[in-house]
Amino acid sequence: MKLSFFKRGSQWGLTLVVLAVVVLAGGRLIALSVNERAEQMRSTAGTLVTTYSRSIERQLSALAQRQQGAGAELDQLLSKLQLTRLVDADYDFELSKVDSAGSAPRIFVSSRIEPLDDAIVSRIRLPEAYAEELPGGWVQLALRPKDGWYPARELAAAIALLAVVAWLLAFATHDLVHSLHRARDALALSRRQLQASNRKLAMEIEERENLQQSFEHSRYHDAFTGLPNRRYFMDQLDRALREVRTRRRKRLAVMLINIDRFKLINDSLGHTAGDELVVQAARRFQKATAKLECVLARWSGDQFAVLVFDVASTDAALDIAGVLQAELQQPFELRKHRLNAAARVGVTCIDSGLQRAEEAVREADIALSVAKKHDTATAVAYQPAMGGSAASLVSLEADLHVALQRRELHMMYQPIVDLRNRRVAGAESLLRWRHPIEGMLTPDKFLGLAEEVGLIVPITRWTIQQVCTLAAEWRHRLPRERDFYLTVNVSAAALRDPEFTSFVARVLKETGTPAQNLKLELTEGGLISNPGAARDILDGLHSLGVEMMLDDFGTGYSSLSYLQLFPFSYVKIDRPFVDRAGSAHANSAIAAAIVQMTSSLGLKSVAEIVETDAAAKDLQKMGCDYAQGYFYYGALEAEEAFQVLRNADSSLPSVKQAVSAGESDDESPTISEAVVLSDETLMLPAEEVAEELRRKAAEHD
């Protein structure tokens, strides 16, 4: 409070000083003006009084001459003077007689009642005739301006003007001082604000630098694993290739690592578990490559990339790939689940430096694609011949886009035999591609590619349209009481089509094909990728009357509970007599157990790839419902398949009836001596059922 008071007092100091100076200077100027004006007035009054005195003297002389001899006294003579006409009206005058005794002057004539003070006096010479009346004395004329030597009005105006000027200057000074103080305060505030802005700007610059560093880090690093990303990897690979060209490095190795079953883990356990798997795999790979001069990066969702500098040879690069694969052998703990993971690795070595970074990665990717075709996780080094295969695959992809338009897709049919009455019950439709250059291509050559490029749905729809049209034609050509069915293989991608059920219903209606003439085959892999959506679609198809077959049963990894979860009517047993476990006897026992299981669940069994007479007999003994394979018929054209179906009884290959008891010398187990599993065992997961079957089959051996 006191400080602000002193600050306010300091603003008035200069104002008071200026006010005092102005007042003093103005007062001095007014005083000088008054004195100068008074001197001028006195000088003027002196001149006038002298002039008036001479004029009075002349009048007195004239009056004296006229009064000569009349005996008039001086007082009478003086009284006859007309001073009011003589003296200027702006002046007060006084005509008085002064005697020599020094008494007060006696006033003869005056313009004022009171005596004139501070007046200009001029003596008047009396005529000689009257001079004796005033011995030693004289007559004088006093003159003074009526407003004084300095008029009060003008003095008041000057003082007022001085006051106004003083007030204006004081006010201007105070305002100037106040403005200066405000400017100083504003300057101080601006200085403080500038300092604060500088500090804030410094902080923002620091934050921007940190943000820039963070941005650069996020630009070149993966958010989940913290590893360098693809951009950083390609920059480092490009730099390393330049070093190889300049001979500063000898050989580089580029590896692409793909984690198996990553999509399955994402779909079954969720994306969080998939991200956790990637993070744990990244930590293991970091540990494995800690002592190597290399760059480890996350390439994509389930892929990693490794750039190894100065690798000795391709074999050394494959050894490093083996070390990375070995890091994944220990189980992963993911959301209270213990899972095993494996990886496939594509490797390419570069020593010429003439390649571009994109070409090096492409070679590693081609090698990885070859590694994915192997049944077991492995590492594959790139070979020049692989590039030609990749180019052929690209050309095949381009041709596949126009295959439907060019009507290059073709349907063939393999009859399915009813083993109970030894008649042809139907046929499986087999898709072929009549490629103009490659020739006739089987589905394994192009259906996988069709799924990758998004053509599997239109191809599946075309197949169903063709099969339903053919089934309607066959119904018109066959006797009314002749029943048959045609099956169509449906992939997992087709089940992701939300309009698949409505499409099938529309095709059945448009072609006039009964639903029992069409059956759809699905694999376990197509169901397990998205069980919820698959069940909705299959339930919709089942409500239409279309029956489903579970294809390639026994080769997948799904639980046997899928047979009860989905509306299947048939189970197709894949290669029941191919030796996969090391014992043909054991495989026959597994086939018998599967037949028993499907029968106990109310399903019908269909054996695929039956190629021998012994296999056909064993299937009849086991109680298998249907079979197909080259022992009966191969893939036939539509008309050939129709003729087989029309002449089913006569055209069936000769298959001997099951050997009656005591007559058979065949060592293949029959259904009576095959392994029989309990219902509890049949409900276990498939791998546990298979293990139980092998154990019991070994006991029979």
XYZ file of C-alpha atoms in Angstrom:
701
model
C 0.000 0.000 0.000
C 2.757 2.465 0.965
C 4.763 1.541 -2.086
C 1.838 2.330 -4.359
C 1.323 5.634 -2.554
C 4.938 6.629 -3.135
C 4.637 5.584 -6.702
C 1.569 7.804 -7.084
C 3.442 10.655 -5.276
C 6.334 10.331 -7.672
C 3.903 10.948 -10.523
C 2.850 14.331 -8.969
C 6.376 15.629 -8.255
C 7.196 16.610 -11.786
C 3.696 18.006 -12.201
C 4.117 20.288 -9.193
C 7.538 21.386 -10.406
C 6.174 22.222 -13.833
C 3.224 24.007 -12.240
C 5.527 26.084 -10.013
C 7.806 26.972 -12.900
C 4.885 27.986 -15.088
C 3.306 30.050 -12.313
C 6.555 31.775 -11.450
C 7.440 32.399 -15.061
C 3.943 33.556 -15.843
C 3.837 35.772 -12.787
C 7.152 37.264 -13.728
C 5.949 37.900 -17.236
C 2.746 39.472 -15.938
C 4.784 41.698 -13.556
C 7.062 42.761 -16.357
C 4.071 43.397 -18.539
C 2.434 45.441 -15.790
C 5.556 47.568 -15.261
C 6.060 48.062 -18.950
C 2.414 48.969 -19.442
C 2.559 51.335 -16.495
C 5.665 53.022 -17.896
C 3.996 53.390 -21.248
C 0.873 54.783 -19.615
C 2.931 57.206 -17.506
C 4.852 58.366 -20.548
C 1.634 58.858 -22.445
C 0.033 60.550 -19.442
C 3.108 62.815 -19.034
C 2.831 63.890 -22.636
C -0.875 64.487 -22.279
C -0.591 66.372 -19.019
C 2.079 68.632 -20.517
C -0.113 69.202 -23.541
C -3.126 69.888 -21.361
C -1.029 72.247 -19.185
C 0.035 74.315 -22.155
C -3.532 74.432 -23.351
C -4.695 75.578 -19.896
C -1.966 78.176 -19.832
C -3.209 79.538 -23.128
C -6.788 79.557 -21.870
C -5.748 81.315 -18.674
C -3.819 83.909 -20.677
C -6.826 84.462 -22.846
C -9.180 84.699 -19.861
C -6.790 86.997 -18.065
C -6.708 89.397 -21.022
C -10.499 89.429 -21.138
C -10.837 89.954 -17.431
C -8.220 92.634 -17.383
C -9.456 95.524 -15.300
C -12.445 93.557 -14.028
C -10.718 92.705 -10.795
C -11.389 88.866 -11.029
C -9.554 86.667 -8.664
C -7.489 83.612 -9.563
C -10.105 81.222 -8.250
C -12.726 82.739 -10.454
C -10.421 82.543 -13.400
C -9.621 78.904 -12.773
C -13.253 78.047 -12.348
C -13.960 79.244 -15.826
C -11.657 76.629 -17.368
C -13.568 73.864 -19.155
C -11.333 71.003 -18.234
C -13.883 68.277 -18.911
C -13.848 69.224 -22.540
C -10.121 69.531 -22.615
C -9.033 66.294 -20.878
C -9.558 62.912 -22.466
C -12.497 61.071 -21.033
C -10.313 58.000 -20.266
C -8.349 60.008 -17.717
C -9.182 61.409 -14.339
C -7.833 64.945 -13.734
C -7.387 67.228 -10.828
C -6.569 70.973 -10.925
C -5.222 72.184 -7.609
C -3.341 75.089 -6.080
C -0.247 74.432 -4.031
C 1.088 77.168 -1.727
C 4.595 77.548 -0.572
C 3.778 76.808 3.051
C 3.653 73.094 2.284
C 0.020 72.627 3.226
C -2.170 70.206 1.365
C -3.065 71.239 -2.183
C -6.431 72.932 -2.612
C -8.428 71.347 -5.381
C -10.200 73.654 -7.750
C -11.554 71.112 -10.249
C -11.454 67.238 -10.171
C -13.111 64.414 -12.056
C -13.216 62.341 -8.890
C -14.442 63.030 -5.397
C -11.385 61.631 -3.674
C -7.931 62.938 -4.398
C -5.920 61.381 -7.174
C -3.034 59.227 -6.006
C -0.015 58.292 -8.089
C -0.912 60.846 -10.781
C 1.274 62.650 -13.288
C 1.561 66.318 -12.286
C 2.402 69.302 -14.452
C 2.768 72.889 -13.235
C 0.791 75.594 -14.976
C 2.287 79.005 -15.431
C -0.132 81.660 -14.281
C -0.549 84.932 -16.044
C 1.532 87.713 -14.542
C -1.503 89.510 -13.320
C -2.489 86.551 -11.131
C 0.935 85.298 -10.133
C 1.066 87.685 -7.168
C -1.996 85.981 -5.626
C -0.013 82.803 -5.088
C 3.428 83.872 -3.995
C 5.844 80.997 -3.852
C 3.008 78.629 -4.872
C 1.730 77.226 -8.125
C -1.138 75.658 -9.899
C -0.793 72.087 -11.046
C -2.696 69.647 -13.204
C -2.709 65.965 -12.102
C -3.663 63.310 -14.600
C -4.209 59.562 -14.150
C -5.970 56.921 -16.239
C -9.404 56.071 -14.951
C -8.556 52.254 -14.925
C -5.179 52.799 -13.287
C -1.797 52.489 -14.706
C -2.491 48.759 -15.381
C -6.164 47.862 -15.909
C -7.500 45.277 -13.470
C -9.488 43.609 -16.228
C -6.433 42.955 -18.288
C -4.544 41.873 -15.192
C -7.328 39.449 -14.310
C -7.373 38.160 -17.880
C -3.603 37.664 -17.790
C -3.801 35.896 -14.440
C -6.676 33.726 -15.721
C -4.725 32.942 -18.850
C -1.724 32.103 -16.702
C -3.874 29.845 -14.549
C -5.302 28.103 -17.602
C -1.881 27.674 -19.181
C -0.451 26.471 -15.880
C -3.312 24.000 -15.468
C -2.967 22.734 -19.023
C 0.769 22.316 -18.712
C 0.395 20.681 -15.307
C -2.301 18.364 -16.653
C -0.231 17.565 -19.730
C 2.803 16.963 -17.553
C 0.820 14.739 -15.206
C -0.668 12.862 -18.140
C 2.750 12.545 -19.740
C 4.263 11.302 -16.493
C 1.344 8.929 -16.022
C 1.723 7.755 -19.604
C 5.432 7.278 -19.065
C 4.729 5.272 -15.939
C 2.136 3.233 -17.775
C 4.550 2.761 -20.654
C 7.229 1.721 -18.206
C 4.812 -0.684 -16.499
C 3.690 -1.977 -19.892
C 7.306 -2.350 -20.918
C 8.052 -4.226 -17.714
C 4.982 -6.383 -18.243
C 5.994 -6.955 -21.853
C 9.468 -7.865 -20.693
C 8.031 -10.340 -18.198
C 5.669 -11.706 -20.831
C 8.547 -11.934 -23.277
C 10.598 -13.811 -20.717
C 7.655 -16.103 -20.015
C 7.127 -16.550 -23.766
C 10.819 -17.323 -24.187
C 10.614 -19.909 -21.437
C 7.430 -21.342 -22.949
C 8.997 -21.296 -26.412
C 12.060 -23.069 -25.064
C 9.810 -25.685 -23.476
C 7.815 -26.055 -26.693
C 11.011 -26.379 -28.707
C 12.190 -29.052 -26.304
C 8.814 -30.805 -26.498
C 8.888 -30.517 -30.285
C 12.347 -32.031 -30.376
C 11.165 -34.834 -28.100
C 8.068 -35.254 -30.249
C 10.208 -35.252 -33.367
C 12.435 -37.893 -31.842
C 9.363 -39.872 -30.817
C 7.923 -39.442 -34.301
C 11.156 -40.543 -35.907
C 11.240 -43.518 -33.544
C 7.611 -44.456 -34.283
C 8.247 -43.910 -37.993
C 11.012 -46.476 -38.010
C 9.878 -48.801 -35.194
C 6.981 -51.132 -34.535
C 4.577 -50.050 -31.784
C 4.013 -53.502 -30.227
C 7.452 -55.070 -30.285
C 9.652 -51.989 -30.284
C 11.641 -53.524 -33.140
C 12.569 -51.591 -36.270
C 9.833 -51.697 -38.883
C 9.862 -52.426 -42.606
C 10.877 -48.867 -43.564
C 13.941 -48.961 -41.322
C 14.834 -52.457 -42.530
C 14.689 -51.407 -46.184
C 16.842 -48.332 -45.489
C 19.456 -50.472 -43.762
C 19.324 -53.086 -46.532
C 19.792 -50.418 -49.199
C 22.774 -48.985 -47.307
C 24.266 -52.459 -46.834
C 23.917 -53.200 -50.553
C 25.847 -50.011 -51.349
C 28.572 -51.176 -48.972
C 28.700 -54.539 -50.760
C 29.046 -52.728 -54.090
C 31.956 -50.706 -52.697
C 33.570 -53.887 -51.259
C 33.278 -52.685 -47.682
C 31.197 -55.783 -46.957
C 31.459 -59.239 -48.511
C 28.101 -60.971 -48.201
C 24.649 -60.240 -46.789
C 21.862 -62.593 -45.779
C 18.199 -61.542 -45.837
C 15.726 -63.732 -43.932
C 11.936 -63.572 -43.744
C 10.467 -65.491 -40.802
C 6.800 -66.487 -40.793
C 5.131 -67.756 -37.604
C 2.860 -70.736 -38.248
C -0.770 -70.817 -37.074
C -0.745 -67.121 -36.236
C -4.165 -66.512 -37.818
C -5.588 -69.497 -35.950
C -4.357 -68.069 -32.633
C -5.833 -64.674 -33.499
C -9.206 -66.176 -34.389
C -9.410 -68.580 -31.443
C -7.785 -66.598 -28.608
C -8.191 -63.062 -29.882
C -5.908 -60.426 -31.361
C -4.492 -59.587 -27.941
C -3.082 -63.100 -27.670
C -1.718 -62.813 -31.205
C 0.033 -59.544 -30.336
C 1.452 -61.133 -27.183
C 2.765 -64.062 -29.219
C 4.500 -61.646 -31.589
C 6.030 -59.718 -28.677
C 7.352 -62.864 -27.011
C 8.711 -64.168 -30.312
C 10.418 -60.799 -30.890
C 12.104 -60.993 -27.476
C 13.368 -64.501 -28.232
C 14.676 -63.454 -31.625
C 16.412 -60.463 -30.044
C 18.112 -62.777 -27.564
C 19.186 -65.148 -30.342
C 20.647 -62.361 -32.511
C 22.245 -60.358 -29.696
C 25.778 -61.462 -30.618
C 25.298 -61.089 -34.370
C 25.906 -58.004 -36.445
C 22.423 -57.822 -37.857
C 19.159 -55.916 -38.058
C 16.030 -57.590 -36.667
C 12.742 -55.991 -37.737
C 9.045 -56.740 -37.726
C 8.052 -57.168 -41.340
C 4.280 -57.653 -41.064
C 1.643 -59.101 -38.753
C 3.164 -62.573 -38.376
C 6.499 -62.059 -40.104
C 9.939 -60.862 -39.023
C 12.895 -59.867 -41.179
C 16.584 -60.298 -40.376
C 19.503 -58.687 -42.195
C 22.797 -60.387 -41.307
C 26.022 -58.597 -42.232
C 29.153 -60.401 -43.470
C 27.668 -63.898 -43.321
C 30.183 -66.559 -44.330
C 27.991 -68.631 -46.654
C 24.463 -69.741 -47.424
C 24.881 -72.709 -45.069
C 25.881 -70.314 -42.306
C 22.753 -68.275 -42.992
C 20.653 -71.450 -42.808
C 22.328 -72.289 -39.481
C 21.302 -68.870 -38.147
C 17.769 -69.523 -39.388
C 17.820 -72.834 -37.515
C 18.846 -71.036 -34.317
C 15.925 -68.639 -34.721
C 13.537 -71.531 -35.279
C 14.888 -73.293 -32.189
C 13.978 -70.255 -30.076
C 10.313 -70.987 -30.733
C 10.407 -74.582 -29.518
C 9.640 -73.679 -25.928
C 5.870 -73.242 -25.325
C 4.385 -69.763 -25.182
C 2.211 -68.644 -22.265
C -0.702 -66.760 -23.827
C -3.682 -65.760 -21.689
C -3.491 -68.876 -19.489
C -2.843 -71.088 -22.523
C 0.358 -72.937 -23.319
C 0.876 -73.039 -27.056
C 3.656 -74.288 -29.267
C 4.676 -72.241 -32.271
C 6.925 -72.914 -35.211
C 8.351 -70.748 -37.966
C 9.289 -71.098 -41.597
C 12.192 -69.101 -42.932
C 13.038 -67.889 -46.413
C 16.741 -67.035 -46.882
C 18.670 -65.328 -49.649
C 22.369 -64.446 -49.718
C 23.750 -61.473 -51.639
C 27.400 -60.972 -52.540
C 27.314 -59.058 -55.829
C 25.744 -55.815 -54.641
C 24.049 -55.359 -58.020
C 20.607 -56.111 -56.674
C 18.158 -53.602 -55.331
C 16.689 -53.901 -51.874
C 13.262 -54.842 -53.283
C 14.779 -57.677 -55.331
C 16.602 -59.090 -52.304
C 13.413 -59.106 -50.247
C 11.502 -60.647 -53.143
C 13.981 -63.529 -53.301
C 13.608 -64.139 -49.555
C 9.818 -63.995 -49.934
C 9.901 -66.537 -52.761
C 12.050 -68.841 -50.610
C 9.564 -68.381 -47.755
C 6.695 -69.340 -50.068
C 8.550 -72.544 -50.949
C 9.140 -73.226 -47.238
C 5.419 -72.849 -46.549
C 4.661 -75.681 -48.962
C 6.565 -78.150 -46.790
C 4.622 -80.134 -44.217
C 7.057 -79.314 -41.434
C 8.563 -75.993 -40.437
C 11.806 -75.530 -42.303
C 14.217 -72.948 -43.683
C 14.710 -72.696 -47.447
C 17.461 -70.849 -49.286
C 16.594 -69.092 -52.501
C 17.583 -70.716 -55.771
C 17.404 -68.996 -59.183
C 14.928 -71.602 -60.422
C 12.437 -70.449 -57.800
C 12.157 -67.082 -59.522
C 10.790 -68.712 -62.649
C 8.149 -70.495 -60.587
C 7.121 -67.216 -59.001
C 6.867 -65.547 -62.406
C 4.753 -68.456 -63.622
C 2.528 -68.023 -60.573
C 2.056 -64.351 -61.369
C 1.144 -65.207 -64.941
C -1.262 -67.862 -63.675
C -2.900 -65.289 -61.405
C -3.416 -62.915 -64.330
C -4.984 -65.712 -66.407
C -7.232 -66.776 -63.538
C -9.010 -63.405 -63.559
C -10.340 -64.072 -67.066
C -10.774 -67.851 -66.833
C -14.500 -67.569 -66.051
C -15.096 -65.132 -68.904
C -13.249 -67.365 -71.347
C -15.137 -70.456 -70.104
C -11.898 -72.234 -69.356
C -13.192 -73.803 -66.117
C -14.516 -77.311 -66.578
C -16.378 -79.794 -64.394
C -15.689 -83.525 -64.142
C -17.399 -86.069 -61.915
C -16.265 -89.096 -59.905
C -19.047 -91.546 -59.052
C -19.734 -92.489 -55.432
C -20.725 -96.108 -54.797
C -23.264 -97.248 -52.211
C -21.505 -100.253 -50.641
C -24.700 -101.681 -49.143
C -26.497 -102.313 -52.452
C -23.475 -101.949 -54.756
C -25.005 -99.144 -56.806
C -23.791 -95.741 -57.885
C -25.475 -93.273 -55.527
C -24.089 -90.045 -56.894
C -20.899 -88.260 -57.908
C -18.435 -85.734 -56.577
C -17.952 -82.726 -58.843
C -14.289 -82.060 -59.623
C -13.194 -78.657 -60.893
C -10.601 -78.439 -63.644
C -9.013 -75.525 -65.479
C -8.288 -75.939 -69.161
C -5.414 -73.514 -69.314
C -4.525 -72.560 -72.887
C -0.789 -73.025 -72.192
C -0.407 -75.137 -69.046
C -3.059 -77.639 -70.091
C -5.525 -79.287 -67.712
C -4.902 -78.029 -64.137
C -6.262 -79.730 -61.032
C -7.716 -77.669 -58.147
C -4.558 -77.892 -56.039
C -2.779 -75.878 -58.746
C -5.074 -72.832 -58.700
C -7.704 -72.861 -55.929
C -5.225 -71.652 -53.314
C -4.298 -68.819 -55.643
C -7.977 -68.084 -56.214
C -8.485 -67.652 -52.467
C -5.537 -65.268 -52.233
C -6.766 -63.015 -55.058
C -10.426 -63.074 -53.951
C -11.841 -65.179 -56.809
C -12.881 -68.223 -54.794
C -16.405 -66.897 -54.150
C -17.322 -66.318 -57.829
C -15.694 -69.668 -58.755
C -17.678 -71.464 -56.034
C -20.893 -69.820 -57.213
C -20.151 -70.805 -60.802
C -19.528 -74.397 -59.706
C -22.806 -74.607 -57.773
C -24.668 -73.091 -60.732
C -23.152 -75.675 -63.113
C -23.803 -78.621 -60.794
C -27.416 -77.629 -60.087
C -28.080 -77.117 -63.802
C -26.612 -80.556 -64.561
C -28.593 -82.177 -61.738
C -31.828 -80.711 -63.126
C -30.956 -82.082 -66.582
C -30.182 -85.535 -65.200
C -33.490 -85.638 -63.322
C -35.371 -85.170 -66.591
C -33.334 -87.911 -68.287
C -33.425 -90.463 -65.440
C -36.424 -92.476 -64.292
C -38.544 -90.673 -61.712
C -37.765 -93.229 -58.978
C -33.971 -92.973 -59.498
C -32.325 -91.033 -56.681
C -28.867 -89.483 -56.897
C -26.853 -86.549 -55.579
C -23.953 -84.417 -56.694
C -21.447 -82.951 -54.225
C -19.582 -79.647 -54.412
C -16.476 -78.759 -52.424
C -16.848 -75.447 -50.584
C -13.830 -73.555 -49.237
C -13.562 -71.507 -46.049
C -13.587 -68.257 -48.037
C -16.982 -69.143 -49.528
C -18.386 -69.551 -46.012
C -17.417 -65.946 -45.291
C -19.819 -64.830 -48.036
C -22.900 -63.492 -46.160
C -25.139 -64.130 -49.186
C -23.991 -67.714 -49.748
C -27.148 -69.339 -48.308
C -29.509 -67.094 -50.260
C -27.502 -67.760 -53.435
C -27.821 -71.538 -53.040
C -31.560 -71.202 -52.395
C -31.964 -69.008 -55.485
C -30.016 -71.422 -57.716
C -32.040 -74.412 -56.508
C -35.254 -72.528 -57.256
C -34.155 -71.228 -60.658
C -32.903 -74.621 -61.876
C -35.755 -76.601 -60.294
C -33.285 -78.872 -58.500
C -34.483 -80.539 -55.277
C -32.255 -79.851 -52.305
C -31.548 -83.581 -51.770
C -29.759 -83.694 -55.131
C -27.089 -81.256 -53.884
C -24.606 -81.921 -51.101
C -21.778 -79.670 -49.986
C -18.358 -80.845 -48.801
C -16.412 -78.809 -46.249
C -13.033 -79.370 -44.601
C -12.209 -78.964 -40.926
C -9.937 -76.019 -41.678
C -12.797 -74.077 -43.231
C -14.879 -74.519 -40.089
C -12.329 -73.826 -37.406
C -11.311 -70.451 -38.891
C -14.694 -68.940 -37.928
C -16.987 -71.469 -36.199
C -19.759 -68.986 -35.358
C -20.299 -67.661 -38.875
C -19.857 -71.157 -40.379
C -22.540 -72.607 -38.110
C -25.044 -69.895 -39.078
C -24.483 -70.568 -42.776
C -24.610 -74.356 -42.388
C -27.787 -74.148 -40.323
C -29.329 -72.042 -43.082
C -28.312 -74.559 -45.745
C -29.596 -77.430 -43.607
C -32.957 -75.697 -43.294
C -33.092 -75.651 -47.110
C -32.668 -79.431 -47.128
C -29.061 -79.382 -48.369
C -26.943 -82.018 -46.602
C -23.307 -81.430 -45.623
C -20.265 -83.703 -45.720
C -17.215 -83.272 -43.486
C -14.358 -83.802 -45.925
C -10.869 -85.184 -45.153
C -11.867 -86.275 -41.665
C -8.946 -87.482 -39.564
C -6.347 -85.202 -41.146
C -7.200 -81.973 -39.318
C -6.795 -80.740 -35.767
C -10.369 -79.962 -34.725
C -12.199 -81.643 -31.889
C -14.614 -84.485 -32.596
C -17.294 -82.342 -30.991
C -17.488 -80.487 -34.331
C -19.484 -83.444 -35.653
C -22.209 -82.591 -33.165
C -21.794 -78.802 -33.331
C -22.444 -78.601 -37.075
C -25.346 -80.209 -39.033
C -23.300 -82.845 -40.884
C -24.918 -85.910 -42.436
C -21.812 -87.530 -43.957
C -18.173 -87.994 -42.953
C -15.597 -88.586 -45.672
C -12.627 -90.666 -44.533
C -9.431 -89.501 -46.214
C -7.126 -92.288 -47.532
C -8.185 -94.941 -45.009
C -5.534 -97.462 -46.084
C -2.520 -95.241 -46.739
C 0.284 -96.105 -44.314
C 0.787 -92.933 -42.210
C 1.554 -94.464 -38.822
C 3.941 -97.191 -39.916
C 1.433 -100.071 -39.774
C -1.209 -100.925 -42.371
C -2.979 -102.993 -39.727
C -3.160 -99.977 -37.427
C -4.505 -97.761 -40.208
C -7.254 -100.302 -40.930
C -8.130 -100.235 -37.272
C -8.316 -96.429 -37.317
C -10.606 -96.554 -40.351
C -12.841 -99.086 -38.611
C -12.999 -96.912 -35.499
C -13.985 -93.871 -37.559
C -16.714 -95.877 -39.280
C -17.953 -97.042 -35.877
C -17.872 -93.477 -34.534
C -19.825 -92.003 -37.451
C -22.407 -94.756 -37.190
C -22.830 -94.166 -33.444
C -23.388 -90.462 -34.126
C -26.051 -91.228 -36.735
C -23.839 -90.154 -39.636
C -22.988 -91.894 -42.888
C -19.390 -92.658 -43.810
C -17.800 -92.170 -47.229
C -14.329 -93.604 -47.929
C -12.169 -91.740 -50.415
C -9.363 -92.939 -52.680
C -10.294 -96.629 -52.698
C -7.835 -98.140 -55.144
C -7.685 -101.895 -54.458
C -10.080 -104.810 -54.256
C -8.840 -105.585 -50.728
C -9.655 -102.074 -49.593
C -13.153 -102.339 -51.048
C -13.772 -105.645 -49.272
C -12.528 -104.276 -45.964
C -14.770 -101.264 -46.220
C -17.783 -103.541 -46.767
C -16.812 -105.606 -43.750
C -16.402 -102.499 -41.593
C -19.868 -101.322 -42.476
C -18.801 -98.238 -44.439
C -21.751 -96.746 -46.317
C -20.150 -95.250 -49.425
C -16.832 -95.318 -51.256
C -15.177 -93.671 -54.205
C -11.861 -94.056 -55.910
C -10.063 -95.355 -58.972
C -10.987 -98.936 -58.080
C -14.517 -98.004 -59.088
C -14.297 -95.001 -61.357
C -11.932 -92.158 -62.046
C -12.863 -88.607 -62.975
C -15.415 -88.726 -65.802
C -16.948 -86.234 -68.158
C -20.530 -85.248 -67.404
C -22.075 -87.504 -70.048
C -19.915 -90.462 -69.033
C -20.893 -89.973 -65.416
C -24.555 -89.828 -66.425
C -24.276 -93.122 -68.303
C -22.658 -94.721 -65.259
C -25.444 -93.386 -63.048
C -28.171 -94.583 -65.454
C -26.605 -98.055 -65.724
C -25.488 -98.179 -62.119
C -26.263 -101.857 -61.490
C -24.617 -103.253 -64.621
C -21.631 -100.930 -64.788
C -20.400 -101.413 -61.225
C -17.013 -103.178 -61.182
C -17.066 -106.723 -59.870
C -16.641 -106.614 -56.129
C -16.871 -109.923 -54.302
C -19.240 -110.257 -51.429
C -17.773 -110.206 -47.981
C -16.233 -113.521 -47.124
C -18.443 -115.491 -44.835
C -17.181 -116.779 -41.555
C -14.506 -119.468 -42.015
C -14.090 -118.818 -45.754
C -11.845 -115.773 -45.695
C -8.100 -116.115 -45.903
C -7.681 -112.300 -45.993
C -5.605 -111.056 -43.127
C -7.215 -107.612 -43.159
C -9.273 -107.091 -40.006
C -13.036 -107.137 -40.340
C -15.403 -104.985 -38.370
C -15.860 -107.803 -35.851
C -12.186 -107.934 -34.982
C -11.357 -104.282 -35.503
C -10.646 -101.979 -32.638
C -13.873 -100.853 -30.941
C -13.762 -97.648 -28.900
C -16.117 -96.571 -26.158
C -18.389 -93.559 -26.521
C -16.311 -91.678 -23.915
C -13.150 -92.225 -25.964
C -14.873 -91.122 -29.156
C -15.702 -87.739 -27.622
C -12.043 -86.957 -26.890
C -10.015 -84.658 -29.197
C -8.950 -86.235 -32.483
C -5.281 -86.559 -31.583
C -6.118 -88.459 -28.376
C -8.490 -90.774 -30.265
C -5.760 -91.455 -32.830
C -3.266 -92.245 -30.058
C -5.730 -94.664 -28.450
C -6.341 -96.337 -31.799
C -2.608 -96.803 -32.410
C -2.154 -98.264 -28.948
C -4.951 -100.806 -29.385
C -3.840 -101.578 -32.933
C -0.366 -102.351 -31.603
C -1.936 -104.750 -29.112
C -3.665 -106.598 -31.966
C -0.363 -106.830 -33.819
